[in-house]
PDB file of C-alpha atoms in Angstrom:
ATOM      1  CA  UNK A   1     161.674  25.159  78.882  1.00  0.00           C
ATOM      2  CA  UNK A   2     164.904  27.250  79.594  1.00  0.00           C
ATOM      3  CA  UNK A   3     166.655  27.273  82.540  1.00  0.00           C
ATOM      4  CA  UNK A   4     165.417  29.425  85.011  1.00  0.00           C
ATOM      5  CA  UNK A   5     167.088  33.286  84.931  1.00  0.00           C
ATOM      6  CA  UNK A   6     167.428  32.610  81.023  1.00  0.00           C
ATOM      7  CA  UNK A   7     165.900  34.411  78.732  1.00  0.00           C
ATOM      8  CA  UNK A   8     165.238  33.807  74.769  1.00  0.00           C
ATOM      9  CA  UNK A   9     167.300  35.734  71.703  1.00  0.00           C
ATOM     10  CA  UNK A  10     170.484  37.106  71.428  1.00  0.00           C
ATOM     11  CA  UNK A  11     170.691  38.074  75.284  1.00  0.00           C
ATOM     12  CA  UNK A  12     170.953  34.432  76.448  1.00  0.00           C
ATOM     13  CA  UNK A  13     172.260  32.524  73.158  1.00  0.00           C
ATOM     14  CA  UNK A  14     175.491  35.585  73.277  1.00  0.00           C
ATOM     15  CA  UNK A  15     176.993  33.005  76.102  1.00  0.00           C
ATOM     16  CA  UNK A  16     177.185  30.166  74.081  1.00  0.00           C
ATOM     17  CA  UNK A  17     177.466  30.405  70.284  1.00  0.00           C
ATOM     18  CA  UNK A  18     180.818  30.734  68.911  1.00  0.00           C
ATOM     19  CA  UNK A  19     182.001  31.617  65.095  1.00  0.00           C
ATOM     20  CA  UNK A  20     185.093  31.062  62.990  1.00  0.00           C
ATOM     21  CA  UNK A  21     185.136  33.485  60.125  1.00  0.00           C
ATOM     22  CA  UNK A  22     188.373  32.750  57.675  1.00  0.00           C
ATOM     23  CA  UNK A  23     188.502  35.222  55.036  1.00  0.00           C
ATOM     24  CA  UNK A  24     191.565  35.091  51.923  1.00  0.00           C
ATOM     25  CA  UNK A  25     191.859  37.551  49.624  1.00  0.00           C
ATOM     26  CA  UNK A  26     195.594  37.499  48.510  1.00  0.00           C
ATOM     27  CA  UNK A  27     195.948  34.566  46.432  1.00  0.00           C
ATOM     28  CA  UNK A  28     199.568  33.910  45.809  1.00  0.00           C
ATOM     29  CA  UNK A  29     199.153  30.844  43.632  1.00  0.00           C
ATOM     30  CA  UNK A  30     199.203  31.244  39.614  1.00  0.00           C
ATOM     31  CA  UNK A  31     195.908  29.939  39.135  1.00  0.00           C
ATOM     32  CA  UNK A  32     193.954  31.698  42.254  1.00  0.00           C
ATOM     33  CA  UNK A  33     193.440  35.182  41.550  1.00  0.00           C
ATOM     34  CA  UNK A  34     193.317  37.948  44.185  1.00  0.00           C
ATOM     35  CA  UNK A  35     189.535  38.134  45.379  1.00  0.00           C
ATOM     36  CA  UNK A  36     188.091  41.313  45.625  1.00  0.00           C
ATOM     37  CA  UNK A  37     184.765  41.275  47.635  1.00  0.00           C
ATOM     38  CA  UNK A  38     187.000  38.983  50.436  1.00  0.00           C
ATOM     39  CA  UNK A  39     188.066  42.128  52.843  1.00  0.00           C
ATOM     40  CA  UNK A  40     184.732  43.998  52.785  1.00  0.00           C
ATOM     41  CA  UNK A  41     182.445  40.833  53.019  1.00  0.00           C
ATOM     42  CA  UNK A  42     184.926  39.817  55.948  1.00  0.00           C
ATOM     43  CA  UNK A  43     184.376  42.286  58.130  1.00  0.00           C
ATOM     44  CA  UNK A  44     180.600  42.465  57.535  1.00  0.00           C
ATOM     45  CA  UNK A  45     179.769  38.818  57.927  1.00  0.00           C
ATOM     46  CA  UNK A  46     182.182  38.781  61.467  1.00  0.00           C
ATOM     47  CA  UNK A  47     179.933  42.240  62.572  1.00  0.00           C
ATOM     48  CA  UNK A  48     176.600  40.929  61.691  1.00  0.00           C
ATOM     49  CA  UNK A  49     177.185  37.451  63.306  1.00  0.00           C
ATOM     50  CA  UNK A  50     178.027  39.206  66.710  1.00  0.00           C
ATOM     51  CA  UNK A  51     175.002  41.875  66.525  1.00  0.00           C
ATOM     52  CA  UNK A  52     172.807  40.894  64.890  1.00  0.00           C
ATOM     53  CA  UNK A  53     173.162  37.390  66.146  1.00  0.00           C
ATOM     54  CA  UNK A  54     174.878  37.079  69.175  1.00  0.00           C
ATOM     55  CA  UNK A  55     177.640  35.122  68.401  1.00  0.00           C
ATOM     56  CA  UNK A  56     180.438  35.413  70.230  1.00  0.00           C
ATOM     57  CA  UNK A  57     184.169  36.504  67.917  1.00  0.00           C
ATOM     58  CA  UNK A  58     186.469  37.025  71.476  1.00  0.00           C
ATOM     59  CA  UNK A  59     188.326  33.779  70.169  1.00  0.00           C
ATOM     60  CA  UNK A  60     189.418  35.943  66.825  1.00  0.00           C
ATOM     61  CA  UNK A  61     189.808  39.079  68.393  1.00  0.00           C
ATOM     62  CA  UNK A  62     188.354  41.652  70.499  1.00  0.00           C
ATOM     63  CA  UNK A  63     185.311  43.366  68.428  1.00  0.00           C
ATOM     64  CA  UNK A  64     185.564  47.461  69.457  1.00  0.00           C
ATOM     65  CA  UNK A  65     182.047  48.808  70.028  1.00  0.00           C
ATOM     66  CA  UNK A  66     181.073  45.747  67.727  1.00  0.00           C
ATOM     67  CA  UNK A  67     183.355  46.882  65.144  1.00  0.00           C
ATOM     68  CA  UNK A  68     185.929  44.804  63.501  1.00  0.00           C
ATOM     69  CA  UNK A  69     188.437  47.322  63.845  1.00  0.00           C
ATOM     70  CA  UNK A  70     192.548  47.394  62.830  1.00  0.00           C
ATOM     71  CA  UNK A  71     192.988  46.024  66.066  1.00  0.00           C
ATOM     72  CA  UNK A  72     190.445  43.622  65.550  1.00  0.00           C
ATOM     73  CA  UNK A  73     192.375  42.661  62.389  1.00  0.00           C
ATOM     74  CA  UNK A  74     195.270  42.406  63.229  1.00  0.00           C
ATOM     75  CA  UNK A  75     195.100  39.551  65.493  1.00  0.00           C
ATOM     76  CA  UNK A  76     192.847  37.889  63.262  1.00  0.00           C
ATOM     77  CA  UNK A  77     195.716  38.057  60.946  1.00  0.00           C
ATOM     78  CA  UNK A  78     198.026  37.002  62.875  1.00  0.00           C
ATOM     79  CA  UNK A  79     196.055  33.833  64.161  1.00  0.00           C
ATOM     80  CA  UNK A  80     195.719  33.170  60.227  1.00  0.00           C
ATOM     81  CA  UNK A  81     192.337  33.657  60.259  1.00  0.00           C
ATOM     82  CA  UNK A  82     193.147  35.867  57.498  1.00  0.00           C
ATOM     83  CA  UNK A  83     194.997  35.112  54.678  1.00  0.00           C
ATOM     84  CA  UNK A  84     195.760  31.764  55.772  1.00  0.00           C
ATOM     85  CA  UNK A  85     198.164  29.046  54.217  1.00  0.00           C
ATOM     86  CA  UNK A  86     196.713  26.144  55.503  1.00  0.00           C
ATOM     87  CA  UNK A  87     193.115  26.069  56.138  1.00  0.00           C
ATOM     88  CA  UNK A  88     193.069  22.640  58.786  1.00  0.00           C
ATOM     89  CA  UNK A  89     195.622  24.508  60.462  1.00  0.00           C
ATOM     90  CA  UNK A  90     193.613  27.778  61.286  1.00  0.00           C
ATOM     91  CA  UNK A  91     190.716  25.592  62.076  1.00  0.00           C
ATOM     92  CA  UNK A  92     193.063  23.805  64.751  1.00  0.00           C
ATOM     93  CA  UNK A  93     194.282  27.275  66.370  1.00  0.00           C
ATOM     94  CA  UNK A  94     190.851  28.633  66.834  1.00  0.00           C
ATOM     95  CA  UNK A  95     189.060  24.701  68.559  1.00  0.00           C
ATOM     96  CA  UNK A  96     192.434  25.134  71.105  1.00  0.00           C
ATOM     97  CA  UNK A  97     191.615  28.632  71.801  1.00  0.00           C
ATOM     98  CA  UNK A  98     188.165  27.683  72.201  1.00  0.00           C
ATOM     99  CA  UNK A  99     188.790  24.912  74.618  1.00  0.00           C
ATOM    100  CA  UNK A 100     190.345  27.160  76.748  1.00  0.00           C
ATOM    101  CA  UNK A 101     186.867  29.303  76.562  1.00  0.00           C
ATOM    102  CA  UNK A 102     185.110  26.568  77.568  1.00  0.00           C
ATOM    103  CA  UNK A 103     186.907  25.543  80.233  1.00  0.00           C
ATOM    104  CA  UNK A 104     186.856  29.388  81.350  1.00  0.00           C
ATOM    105  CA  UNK A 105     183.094  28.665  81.493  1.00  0.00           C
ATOM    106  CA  UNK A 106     182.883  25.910  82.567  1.00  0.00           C
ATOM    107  CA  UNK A 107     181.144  24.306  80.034  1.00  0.00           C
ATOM    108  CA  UNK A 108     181.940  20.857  77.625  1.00  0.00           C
ATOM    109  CA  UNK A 109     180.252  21.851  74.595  1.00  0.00           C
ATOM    110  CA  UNK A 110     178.974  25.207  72.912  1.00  0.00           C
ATOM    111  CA  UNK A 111     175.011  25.405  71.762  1.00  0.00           C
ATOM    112  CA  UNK A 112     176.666  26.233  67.913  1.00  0.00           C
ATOM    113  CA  UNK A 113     179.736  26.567  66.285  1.00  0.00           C
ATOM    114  CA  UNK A 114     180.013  27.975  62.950  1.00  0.00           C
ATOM    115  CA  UNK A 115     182.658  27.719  60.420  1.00  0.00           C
ATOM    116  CA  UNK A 116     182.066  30.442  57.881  1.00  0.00           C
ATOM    117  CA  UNK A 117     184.830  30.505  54.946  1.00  0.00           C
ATOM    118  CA  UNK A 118     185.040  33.125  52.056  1.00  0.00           C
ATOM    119  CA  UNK A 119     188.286  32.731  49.412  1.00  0.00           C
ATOM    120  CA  UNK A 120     188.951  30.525  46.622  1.00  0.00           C
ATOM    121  CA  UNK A 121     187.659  26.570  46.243  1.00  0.00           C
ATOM    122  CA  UNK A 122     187.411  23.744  44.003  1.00  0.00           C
ATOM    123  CA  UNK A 123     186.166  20.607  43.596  1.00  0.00           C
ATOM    124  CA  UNK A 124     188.449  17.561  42.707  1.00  0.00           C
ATOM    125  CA  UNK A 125     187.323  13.917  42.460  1.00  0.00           C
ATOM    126  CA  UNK A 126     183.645  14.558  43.848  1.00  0.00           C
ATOM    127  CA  UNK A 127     185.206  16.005  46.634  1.00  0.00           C
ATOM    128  CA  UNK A 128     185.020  19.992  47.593  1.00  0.00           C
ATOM    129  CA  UNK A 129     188.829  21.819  48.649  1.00  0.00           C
ATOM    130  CA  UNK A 130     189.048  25.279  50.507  1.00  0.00           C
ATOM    131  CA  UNK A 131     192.104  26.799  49.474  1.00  0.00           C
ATOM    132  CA  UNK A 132     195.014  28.308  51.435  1.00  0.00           C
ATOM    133  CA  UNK A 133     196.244  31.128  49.980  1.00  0.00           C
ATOM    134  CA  UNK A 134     199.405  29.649  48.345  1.00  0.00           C
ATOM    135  CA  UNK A 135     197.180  27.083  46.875  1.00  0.00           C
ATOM    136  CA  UNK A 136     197.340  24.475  50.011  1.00  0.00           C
ATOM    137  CA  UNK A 137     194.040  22.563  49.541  1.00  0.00           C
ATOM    138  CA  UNK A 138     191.603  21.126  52.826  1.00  0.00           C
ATOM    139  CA  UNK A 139     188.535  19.540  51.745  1.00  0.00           C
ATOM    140  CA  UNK A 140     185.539  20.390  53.441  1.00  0.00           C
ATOM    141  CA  UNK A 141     185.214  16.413  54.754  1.00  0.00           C
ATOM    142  CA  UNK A 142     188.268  16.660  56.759  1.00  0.00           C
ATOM    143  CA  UNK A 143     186.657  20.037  57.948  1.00  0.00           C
ATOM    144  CA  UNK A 144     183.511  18.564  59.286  1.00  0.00           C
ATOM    145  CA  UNK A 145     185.784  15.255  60.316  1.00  0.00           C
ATOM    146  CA  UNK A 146     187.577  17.489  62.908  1.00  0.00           C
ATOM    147  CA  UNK A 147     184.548  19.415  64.302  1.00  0.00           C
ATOM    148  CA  UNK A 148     182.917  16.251  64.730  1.00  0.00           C
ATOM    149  CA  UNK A 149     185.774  14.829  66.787  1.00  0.00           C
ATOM    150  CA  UNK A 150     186.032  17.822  68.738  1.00  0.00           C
ATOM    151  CA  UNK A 151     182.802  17.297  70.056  1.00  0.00           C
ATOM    152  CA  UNK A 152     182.546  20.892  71.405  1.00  0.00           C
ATOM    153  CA  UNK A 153     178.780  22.401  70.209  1.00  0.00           C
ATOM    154  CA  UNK A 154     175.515  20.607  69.984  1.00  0.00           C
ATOM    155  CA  UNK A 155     175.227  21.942  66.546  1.00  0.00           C
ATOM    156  CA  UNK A 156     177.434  22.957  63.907  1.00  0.00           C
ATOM    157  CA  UNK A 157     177.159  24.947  60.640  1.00  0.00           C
ATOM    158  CA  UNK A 158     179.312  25.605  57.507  1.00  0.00           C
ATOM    159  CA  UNK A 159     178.942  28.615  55.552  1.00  0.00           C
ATOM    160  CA  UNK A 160     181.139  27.951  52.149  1.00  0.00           C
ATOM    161  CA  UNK A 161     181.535  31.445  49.775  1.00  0.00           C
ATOM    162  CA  UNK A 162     183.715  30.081  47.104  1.00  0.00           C
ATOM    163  CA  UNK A 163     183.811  28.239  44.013  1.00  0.00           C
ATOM    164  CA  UNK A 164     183.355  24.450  43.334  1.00  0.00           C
ATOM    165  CA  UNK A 165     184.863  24.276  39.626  1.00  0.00           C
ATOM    166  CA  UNK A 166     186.579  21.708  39.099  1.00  0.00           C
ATOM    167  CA  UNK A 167     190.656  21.436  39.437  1.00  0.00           C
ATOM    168  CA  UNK A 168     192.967  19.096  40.323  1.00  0.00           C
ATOM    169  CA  UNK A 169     194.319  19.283  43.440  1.00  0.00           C
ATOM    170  CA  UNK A 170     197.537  17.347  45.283  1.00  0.00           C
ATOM    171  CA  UNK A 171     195.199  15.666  47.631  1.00  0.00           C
ATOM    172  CA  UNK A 172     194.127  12.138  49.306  1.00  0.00           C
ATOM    173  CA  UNK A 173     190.674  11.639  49.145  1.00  0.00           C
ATOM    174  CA  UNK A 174     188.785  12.085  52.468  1.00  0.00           C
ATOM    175  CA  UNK A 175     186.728   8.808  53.112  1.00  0.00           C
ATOM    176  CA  UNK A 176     184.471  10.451  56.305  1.00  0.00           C
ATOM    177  CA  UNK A 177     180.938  10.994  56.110  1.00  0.00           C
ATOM    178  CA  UNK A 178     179.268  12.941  59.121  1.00  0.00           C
ATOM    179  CA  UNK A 179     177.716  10.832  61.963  1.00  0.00           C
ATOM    180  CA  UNK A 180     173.876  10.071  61.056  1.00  0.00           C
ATOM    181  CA  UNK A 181     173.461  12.308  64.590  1.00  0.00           C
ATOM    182  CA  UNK A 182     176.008  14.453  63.841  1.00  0.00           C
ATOM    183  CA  UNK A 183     174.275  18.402  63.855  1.00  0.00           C
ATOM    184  CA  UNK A 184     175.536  19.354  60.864  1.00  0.00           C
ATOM    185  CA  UNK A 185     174.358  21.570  57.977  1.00  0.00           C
ATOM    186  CA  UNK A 186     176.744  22.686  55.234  1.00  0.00           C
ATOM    187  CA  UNK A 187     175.930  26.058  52.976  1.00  0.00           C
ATOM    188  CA  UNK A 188     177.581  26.346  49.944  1.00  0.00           C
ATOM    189  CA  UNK A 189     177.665  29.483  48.107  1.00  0.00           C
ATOM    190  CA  UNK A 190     177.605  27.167  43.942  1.00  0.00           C
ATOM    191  CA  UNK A 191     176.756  23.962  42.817  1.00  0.00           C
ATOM    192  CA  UNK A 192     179.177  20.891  42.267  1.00  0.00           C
ATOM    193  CA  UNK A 193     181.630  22.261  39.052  1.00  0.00           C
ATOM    194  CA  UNK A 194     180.298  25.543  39.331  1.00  0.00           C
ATOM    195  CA  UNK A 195     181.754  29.335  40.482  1.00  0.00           C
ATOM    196  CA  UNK A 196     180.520  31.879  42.222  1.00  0.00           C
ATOM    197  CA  UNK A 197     180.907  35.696  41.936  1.00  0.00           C
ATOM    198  CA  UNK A 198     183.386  37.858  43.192  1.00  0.00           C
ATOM    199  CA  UNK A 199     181.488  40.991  42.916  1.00  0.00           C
ATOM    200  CA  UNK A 200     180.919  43.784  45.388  1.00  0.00           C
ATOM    201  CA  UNK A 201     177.437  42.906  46.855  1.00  0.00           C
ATOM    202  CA  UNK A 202     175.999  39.910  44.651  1.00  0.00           C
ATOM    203  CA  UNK A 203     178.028  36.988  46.482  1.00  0.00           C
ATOM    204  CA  UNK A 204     176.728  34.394  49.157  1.00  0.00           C
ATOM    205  CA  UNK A 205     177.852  36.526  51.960  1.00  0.00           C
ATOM    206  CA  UNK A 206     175.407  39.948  51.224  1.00  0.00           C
ATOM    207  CA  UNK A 207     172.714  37.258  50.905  1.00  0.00           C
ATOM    208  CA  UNK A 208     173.649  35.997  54.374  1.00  0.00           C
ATOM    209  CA  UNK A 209     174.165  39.424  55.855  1.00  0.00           C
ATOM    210  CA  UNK A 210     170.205  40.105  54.492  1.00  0.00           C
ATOM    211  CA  UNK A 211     169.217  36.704  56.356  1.00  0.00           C
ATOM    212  CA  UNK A 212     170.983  37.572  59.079  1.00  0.00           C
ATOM    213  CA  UNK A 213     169.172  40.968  60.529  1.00  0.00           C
ATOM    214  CA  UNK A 214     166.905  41.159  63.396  1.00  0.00           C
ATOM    215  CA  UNK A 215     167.891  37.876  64.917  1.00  0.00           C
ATOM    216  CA  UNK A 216     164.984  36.445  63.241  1.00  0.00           C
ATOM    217  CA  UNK A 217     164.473  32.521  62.949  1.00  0.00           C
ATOM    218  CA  UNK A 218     165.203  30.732  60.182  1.00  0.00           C
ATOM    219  CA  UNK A 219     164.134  26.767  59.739  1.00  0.00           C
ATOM    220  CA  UNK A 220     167.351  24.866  57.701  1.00  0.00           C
ATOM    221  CA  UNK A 221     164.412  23.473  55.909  1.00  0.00           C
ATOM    222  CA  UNK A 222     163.987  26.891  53.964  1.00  0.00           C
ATOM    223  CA  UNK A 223     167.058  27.947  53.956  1.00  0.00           C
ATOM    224  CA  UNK A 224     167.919  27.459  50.190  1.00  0.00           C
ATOM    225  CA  UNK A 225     164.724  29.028  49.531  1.00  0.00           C
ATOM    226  CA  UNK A 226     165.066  32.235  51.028  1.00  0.00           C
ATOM    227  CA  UNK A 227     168.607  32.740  50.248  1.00  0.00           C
ATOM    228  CA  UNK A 228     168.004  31.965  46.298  1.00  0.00           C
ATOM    229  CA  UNK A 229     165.385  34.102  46.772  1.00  0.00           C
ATOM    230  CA  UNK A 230     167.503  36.743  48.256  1.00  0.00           C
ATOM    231  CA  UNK A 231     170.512  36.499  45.298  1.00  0.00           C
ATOM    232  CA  UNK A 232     167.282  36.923  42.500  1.00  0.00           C
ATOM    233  CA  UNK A 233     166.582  40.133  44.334  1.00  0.00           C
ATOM    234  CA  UNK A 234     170.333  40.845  44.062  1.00  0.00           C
ATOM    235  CA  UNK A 235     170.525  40.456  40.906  1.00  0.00           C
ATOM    236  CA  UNK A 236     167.768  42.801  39.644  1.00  0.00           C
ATOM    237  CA  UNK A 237     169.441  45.556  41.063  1.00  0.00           C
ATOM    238  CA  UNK A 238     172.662  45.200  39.151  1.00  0.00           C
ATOM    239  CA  UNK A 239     174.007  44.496  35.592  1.00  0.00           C
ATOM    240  CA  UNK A 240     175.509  41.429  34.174  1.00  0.00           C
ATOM    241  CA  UNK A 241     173.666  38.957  36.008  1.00  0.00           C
ATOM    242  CA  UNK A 242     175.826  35.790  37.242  1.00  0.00           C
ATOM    243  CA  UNK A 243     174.273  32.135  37.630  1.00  0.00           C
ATOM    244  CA  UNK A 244     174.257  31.530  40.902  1.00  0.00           C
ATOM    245  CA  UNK A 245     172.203  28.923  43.500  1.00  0.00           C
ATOM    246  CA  UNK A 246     173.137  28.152  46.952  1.00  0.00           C
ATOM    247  CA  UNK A 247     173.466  24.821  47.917  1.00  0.00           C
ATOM    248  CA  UNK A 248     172.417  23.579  51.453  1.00  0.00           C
ATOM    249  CA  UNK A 249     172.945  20.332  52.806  1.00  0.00           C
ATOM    250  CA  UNK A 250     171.009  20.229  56.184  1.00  0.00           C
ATOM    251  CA  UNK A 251     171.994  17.425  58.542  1.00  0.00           C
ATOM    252  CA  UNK A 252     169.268  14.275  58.099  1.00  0.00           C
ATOM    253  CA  UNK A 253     167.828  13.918  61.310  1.00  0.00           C
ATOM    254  CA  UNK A 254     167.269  17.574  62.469  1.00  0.00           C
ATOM    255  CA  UNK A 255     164.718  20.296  61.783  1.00  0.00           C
ATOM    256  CA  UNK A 256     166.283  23.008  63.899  1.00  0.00           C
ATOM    257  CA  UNK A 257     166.781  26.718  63.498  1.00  0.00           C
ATOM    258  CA  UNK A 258     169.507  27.983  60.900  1.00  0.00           C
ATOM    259  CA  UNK A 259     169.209  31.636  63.107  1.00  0.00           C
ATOM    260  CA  UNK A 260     169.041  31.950  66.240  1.00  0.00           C
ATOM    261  CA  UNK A 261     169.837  28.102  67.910  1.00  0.00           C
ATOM    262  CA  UNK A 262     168.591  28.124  71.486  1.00  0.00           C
ATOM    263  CA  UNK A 263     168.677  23.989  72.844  1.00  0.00           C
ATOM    264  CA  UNK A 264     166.031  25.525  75.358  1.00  0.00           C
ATOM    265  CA  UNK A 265     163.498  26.876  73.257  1.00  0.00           C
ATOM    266  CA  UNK A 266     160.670  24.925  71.998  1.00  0.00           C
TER     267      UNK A 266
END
């Protein structure tokens, strides 16, 4: 049961879900082109996840009448949370901030964190890199090695909208692999070696944004399903269809909600 004077949905999970939203459009490196569908998806994925729901974005910046506004952007850029060089480093400014939001609360850990990245990747000795805009890669291990040691949500998700093709990369091999009760589901937006699109409307992120109305529950257990589902739909409405499959890696020993996660609700 919840706690008494709580109630279920977006009105009692708004407290205590948190989101990280990184979003780099203006490659600088040779090989990275400038992504297109990076800006618009941005600011849809950071609305949705606050109304639709309930996640709280105060950490990136102040949302105006739920809009992610100039103002909004602008700090967001200026935290790097935009058009960042160094992935890890982003990830690091935001978990600080959000200590401080915790403490402000009075709470130890968040009820979800999610880490929701759209720009360039690649995949490098069996091992997925996000890219920084210059190029700088972070793999997606050392990712989920540093929200695991943060220790500050009962549950955490990755949302991954970028390529995994495969390119060499200047970069040690990450040897971590999530604790067996370690909360953790990872959504990629390809398969190992493969791209995806960066076309207005048919990438991982509209598919999300579709998932993602009315607050409805999702089970991780059909999550693939109904977002493949959702990208077929996708692609009958436009030209030039692109091969494309999500990829979700739900953590082994959980069979929570993807949308909404309430600890309380049975």
């Amino acid at each position: 049961q919840m706690p008494a004077g709580a109630t279920s949905g977006k009105s009692y999970n708004a407290g205590f879900n948190y989101a990280l939203v990184i979003g780099n459009h203006a490659y600088k490196h040779a090989d990275f082109a400038v992504l297109d569908s990076v800006q618009e998806d941005f600011k849809m994925i950071v609305e949705a996840l606050a109304s639709e729901q309930g996640y709280h974005m105060e950490v990136m910046g102040k949302l105006t009448d739920g809009n992610a506004d100039e103002a909004f952007m602008a700090v967001a850029t200026n935290y790097d949370f935009i058009n960042s060089e160094d992935i890890q480093d982003s990830l690091e400014t935001y978990l600080e901030m959000l200590n401080e939001v915790k403490k402000d609360k009075g709470k130890l850990r968040m009820n979800s964190l999610m880490f929701y990245f759209l720009g360039h990747g690649v995949r490098h000795n069996n091992q997925d890199y996000l890219l920084g805009v210059s190029g700088k890669p972070t793999s997606v291990k050392k990712i989920q090695q540093t929200l695991q040691e943060s220790n500050c949500a009962t549950q955490y998700t990755l949302v991954l909208d970028c390529c995994r093709k495969k390119f060499e990369v200047e970069a040690t091999p990450d040897d971590y692999n999530p604790a067996t009760d370690m909360n953790m589901t990872v959504v990629y937006g390809a398969p190992p070696g493969k791209t995806s699109p960066d076309v207005q409307g048919k990438t991982l992120t509209r598919c999300m944004l579709e998932l993602l109305k009315g607050g409805k529950e999702i089970p991780i257990n059909e999550l693939q399903k109904r977002l493949n589902a959702l990208w077929n739909e996708t692609q009958h409405e436009h030209s030039n269809q692109v091969d494309y499959v999500s990829v979700v890696e739900p953590p082994p020993n959980f069979t929570d909600t993807f949308f909404p996660f309430d600890p309380y609700q049975k």
